[in-house]
Amino acid sequence: MSLKSSFSNFKLECGTDEAGRGCLAGPVTAAAVILPESFTNNLLNDSKQLSEKKRNMLKPIIIKEAMSYAYTHVFPEEIDSINILNASILAMHKSIESLKTTPKFIIVDGNKFKPINNIPFETIIKGDGKYMSIAAASVLAKTFRDQYMEQIHEEFPMYNWKQNKGYPTKEHRAAIKKFGITKYHRKSFRLLPEQLKLDL
């Protein structure tokens, strides 16, 4: 299925999406992208449907061709204080506010969003598999977040974030059980199943 170029009739339509909501460690990262109407790319799709290699191929193309793009990390301390849904929306809001061009319309992946600066918006379930600007935002959010996780992997290699990117893999949970948690872990999340409970 080919992606649609826009949802609204506004020229400056921005797509936004986040990555890392389900992770136990690291930030939740959002991106916002305004693509030119003429933009086409046959490879572009929801980032979850793409291999890491393809995402990394798309990233520089999106950055070069977008009329404007921005991304934002919201870190574990803030996630723990305002909850993951609010942190995801905050990351999207900050990304939209960082765009050098103010969008006239926003399309959001998912079904939850809060108004920002009186800009009309639409939430679209599985929007990253339907609209190019959301797919582009999903690729940027994922690749910028992965890059960050690879950097902090150097500091705490025992959790293998380079590989699992902070997601709750068996290996990641085993490392939490063995080594405890770091400043990059989200304390408000169930870091271990009940039988392996940590005293935080």
GROMACS .gro file of C-alpha atoms in nm:
model
  200
    1MET     CA    1   0.000   0.000   0.000
    2SER     CA    2   0.150   0.331  -0.099
    3LEU     CA    3   0.153   0.612   0.155
    4LYS     CA    4  -0.059   0.922   0.105
    5SER     CA    5   0.116   1.257   0.082
    6SER     CA    6  -0.131   1.449   0.299
    7PHE     CA    7  -0.447   1.428   0.505
    8SER     CA    8  -0.568   1.788   0.500
    9ASN     CA    9  -0.578   2.051   0.226
   10PHE     CA   10  -0.320   2.263   0.407
   11LYS     CA   11   0.016   2.301   0.235
   12LEU     CA   12   0.210   2.304   0.560
   13GLU     CA   13   0.098   1.976   0.714
   14CYS     CA   14   0.322   1.824   0.975
   15GLY     CA   15   0.335   1.458   1.075
   16THR     CA   16   0.446   1.356   1.423
   17ASP     CA   17   0.525   1.024   1.590
   18GLU     CA   18   0.725   0.885   1.881
   19ALA     CA   19   0.955   0.592   1.955
   20GLY     CA   20   1.044   0.416   2.277
   21ARG     CA   21   0.716   0.426   2.467
   22GLY     CA   22   0.742   0.063   2.573
   23CYS     CA   23   1.109   0.075   2.678
   24LEU     CA   24   1.236   0.022   3.031
   25ALA     CA   25   1.533   0.256   2.985
   26GLY     CA   26   1.619   0.568   2.792
   27PRO     CA   27   1.407   0.855   2.664
   28VAL     CA   28   1.084   0.857   2.472
   29THR     CA   29   1.171   1.037   2.148
   30ALA     CA   30   0.937   1.215   1.910
   31ALA     CA   31   0.990   1.379   1.575
   32ALA     CA   32   0.784   1.620   1.366
   33VAL     CA   33   0.830   1.651   0.990
   34ILE     CA   34   0.690   1.879   0.719
   35LEU     CA   35   0.756   1.728   0.376
   36PRO     CA   36   0.727   1.915   0.046
   37GLU     CA   37   0.419   1.818  -0.156
   38SER     CA   38   0.643   1.675  -0.427
   39PHE     CA   39   0.818   1.433  -0.187
   40THR     CA   40   0.808   1.067  -0.287
   41ASN     CA   41   1.006   0.769  -0.168
   42ASN     CA   42   0.913   0.407  -0.235
   43LEU     CA   43   1.112   0.280   0.062
   44LEU     CA   44   0.938   0.498   0.320
   45ASN     CA   45   0.704   0.314   0.557
   46ASP     CA   46   0.618   0.284   0.925
   47SER     CA   47   0.961   0.251   1.090
   48LYS     CA   48   0.856  -0.073   1.263
   49GLN     CA   49   0.813  -0.234   0.919
   50LEU     CA   50   1.165  -0.133   0.809
   51SER     CA   51   1.499  -0.293   0.883
   52GLU     CA   52   1.756  -0.088   1.072
   53LYS     CA   53   1.957  -0.065   0.750
   54LYS     CA   54   1.660   0.084   0.560
   55ARG     CA   55   1.579   0.330   0.841
   56ASN     CA   56   1.939   0.448   0.839
   57MET     CA   57   1.925   0.489   0.459
   58LEU     CA   58   1.606   0.696   0.485
   59LYS     CA   59   1.718   0.923   0.769
   60PRO     CA   60   1.956   1.148   0.564
   61ILE     CA   61   1.706   1.161   0.275
   62ILE     CA   62   1.428   1.282   0.507
   63ILE     CA   63   1.659   1.534   0.674
   64LYS     CA   64   1.775   1.669   0.337
   65GLU     CA   65   1.435   1.685   0.167
   66ALA     CA   66   1.204   1.788   0.453
   67MET     CA   67   1.092   2.151   0.454
   68SER     CA   68   1.142   2.132   0.828
   69TYR     CA   69   1.204   1.861   1.087
   70ALA     CA   70   1.279   1.842   1.459
   71TYR     CA   71   1.312   1.575   1.724
   72THR     CA   72   1.299   1.577   2.104
   73HIS     CA   73   1.407   1.334   2.376
   74VAL     CA   74   1.206   1.333   2.701
   75PHE     CA   75   1.415   1.159   2.965
   76PRO     CA   76   1.323   0.899   3.232
   77GLU     CA   77   1.301   1.145   3.523
   78GLU     CA   78   1.031   1.339   3.341
   79ILE     CA   79   0.860   1.019   3.219
   80ASP     CA   80   0.843   0.903   3.582
   81SER     CA   81   0.699   1.234   3.697
   82ILE     CA   82   0.431   1.292   3.428
   83ASN     CA   83   0.374   0.932   3.295
   84ILE     CA   84   0.466   0.787   2.957
   85LEU     CA   85   0.160   0.907   2.764
   86ASN     CA   86   0.209   1.269   2.874
   87ALA     CA   87   0.582   1.240   2.810
   88SER     CA   88   0.515   1.114   2.455
   89ILE     CA   89   0.279   1.404   2.384
   90LEU     CA   90   0.525   1.651   2.540
   91ALA     CA   91   0.801   1.518   2.311
   92MET     CA   92   0.571   1.567   2.010
   93HIS     CA   93   0.475   1.919   2.122
   94LYS     CA   94   0.838   2.020   2.173
   95SER     CA   95   0.929   1.881   1.830
   96ILE     CA   96   0.644   2.072   1.663
   97GLU     CA   97   0.747   2.393   1.842
   98SER     CA   98   1.107   2.341   1.725
   99LEU     CA   99   1.013   2.331   1.356
  100LYS     CA  100   1.149   2.632   1.171
  101THR     CA  101   0.818   2.658   0.983
  102THR     CA  102   0.495   2.662   1.182
  103PRO     CA  103   0.259   2.395   1.048
  104LYS     CA  104  -0.100   2.480   0.958
  105PHE     CA  105  -0.222   2.128   1.033
  106ILE     CA  106  -0.083   1.837   1.237
  107ILE     CA  107  -0.137   1.465   1.181
  108VAL     CA  108  -0.049   1.244   1.475
  109ASP     CA  109   0.018   0.872   1.486
  110GLY     CA  110  -0.212   0.703   1.738
  111ASN     CA  111  -0.529   0.816   1.912
  112LYS     CA  112  -0.407   1.049   2.188
  113PHE     CA  113  -0.290   1.407   2.155
  114LYS     CA  114  -0.343   1.746   2.318
  115PRO     CA  115  -0.402   2.070   2.129
  116ILE     CA  116  -0.098   2.290   2.069
  117ASN     CA  117  -0.095   2.660   1.974
  118ASN     CA  118  -0.448   2.642   1.827
  119ILE     CA  119  -0.321   2.438   1.530
  120PRO     CA  120  -0.588   2.198   1.402
  121PHE     CA  121  -0.490   1.833   1.423
  122GLU     CA  122  -0.609   1.480   1.355
  123THR     CA  123  -0.503   1.161   1.534
  124ILE     CA  124  -0.472   0.864   1.299
  125ILE     CA  125  -0.446   0.506   1.423
  126LYS     CA  126  -0.154   0.335   1.244
  127GLY     CA  127  -0.092   0.669   1.073
  128ASP     CA  128   0.275   0.581   1.028
  129GLY     CA  129   0.165   0.319   0.774
  130LYS     CA  130  -0.073   0.559   0.594
  131TYR     CA  131   0.085   0.905   0.559
  132MET     CA  132   0.434   0.996   0.443
  133SER     CA  133   0.499   1.273   0.696
  134ILE     CA  134   0.406   1.048   0.991
  135ALA     CA  135   0.617   0.764   0.849
  136ALA     CA  136   0.908   1.009   0.808
  137ALA     CA  137   0.861   1.127   1.169
  138SER     CA  138   0.856   0.763   1.287
  139VAL     CA  139   1.185   0.694   1.106
  140LEU     CA  140   1.354   1.002   1.256
  141ALA     CA  141   1.221   0.937   1.608
  142LYS     CA  142   1.342   0.578   1.594
  143THR     CA  143   1.685   0.648   1.442
  144PHE     CA  144   1.765   0.944   1.671
  145ARG     CA  145   1.656   0.741   1.974
  146ASP     CA  146   1.858   0.437   1.865
  147GLN     CA  147   2.162   0.659   1.822
  148TYR     CA  148   2.118   0.789   2.179
  149MET     CA  149   2.080   0.434   2.318
  150GLU     CA  150   2.399   0.329   2.139
  151GLN     CA  151   2.583   0.620   2.305
  152ILE     CA  152   2.466   0.532   2.658
  153HIS     CA  153   2.541   0.165   2.588
  154GLU     CA  154   2.909   0.262   2.610
  155GLU     CA  155   2.851   0.374   2.969
  156PHE     CA  156   2.657   0.062   3.078
  157PRO     CA  157   2.744  -0.215   2.829
  158MET     CA  158   2.606  -0.490   3.056
  159TYR     CA  159   2.247  -0.406   2.956
  160ASN     CA  160   2.328  -0.438   2.583
  161TRP     CA  161   2.123  -0.131   2.487
  162LYS     CA  162   2.311  -0.124   2.157
  163GLN     CA  163   2.110  -0.433   2.068
  164ASN     CA  164   1.782  -0.406   2.264
  165LYS     CA  165   1.758  -0.024   2.265
  166GLY     CA  166   1.607  -0.036   2.616
  167TYR     CA  167   1.311  -0.259   2.526
  168PRO     CA  168   1.209  -0.528   2.779
  169THR     CA  169   1.394  -0.822   2.628
  170LYS     CA  170   1.473  -1.127   2.842
  171GLU     CA  171   1.840  -1.029   2.831
  172HIS     CA  172   1.767  -0.671   2.945
  173ARG     CA  173   1.550  -0.795   3.234
  174ALA     CA  174   1.817  -1.047   3.336
  175ALA     CA  175   2.074  -0.766   3.345
  176ILE     CA  176   1.842  -0.551   3.562
  177LYS     CA  177   1.802  -0.844   3.801
  178LYS     CA  178   2.178  -0.897   3.816
  179PHE     CA  179   2.310  -0.538   3.815
  180GLY     CA  180   2.013  -0.334   3.943
  181ILE     CA  181   1.905  -0.018   3.769
  182THR     CA  182   2.081   0.288   3.628
  183LYS     CA  183   1.994   0.656   3.605
  184TYR     CA  184   1.862   0.577   3.256
  185HIS     CA  185   1.593   0.333   3.377
  186ARG     CA  186   1.232   0.441   3.417
  187LYS     CA  187   1.146   0.381   3.781
  188SER     CA  188   0.772   0.412   3.722
  189PHE     CA  189   0.776   0.111   3.488
  190ARG     CA  190   0.749  -0.253   3.593
  191LEU     CA  191   1.113  -0.325   3.531
  192LEU     CA  192   1.083  -0.687   3.635
  193PRO     CA  193   0.796  -0.935   3.649
  194GLU     CA  194   0.648  -0.969   4.000
  195GLN     CA  195   0.851  -1.273   4.103
  196LEU     CA  196   1.176  -1.085   4.037
  197LYS     CA  197   1.070  -0.766   4.216
  198LEU     CA  198   1.341  -0.514   4.298
  199ASP     CA  199   1.329  -0.302   4.612
  200LEU     CA  200   1.354   0.048   4.464
   0.00000   0.00000   0.00000
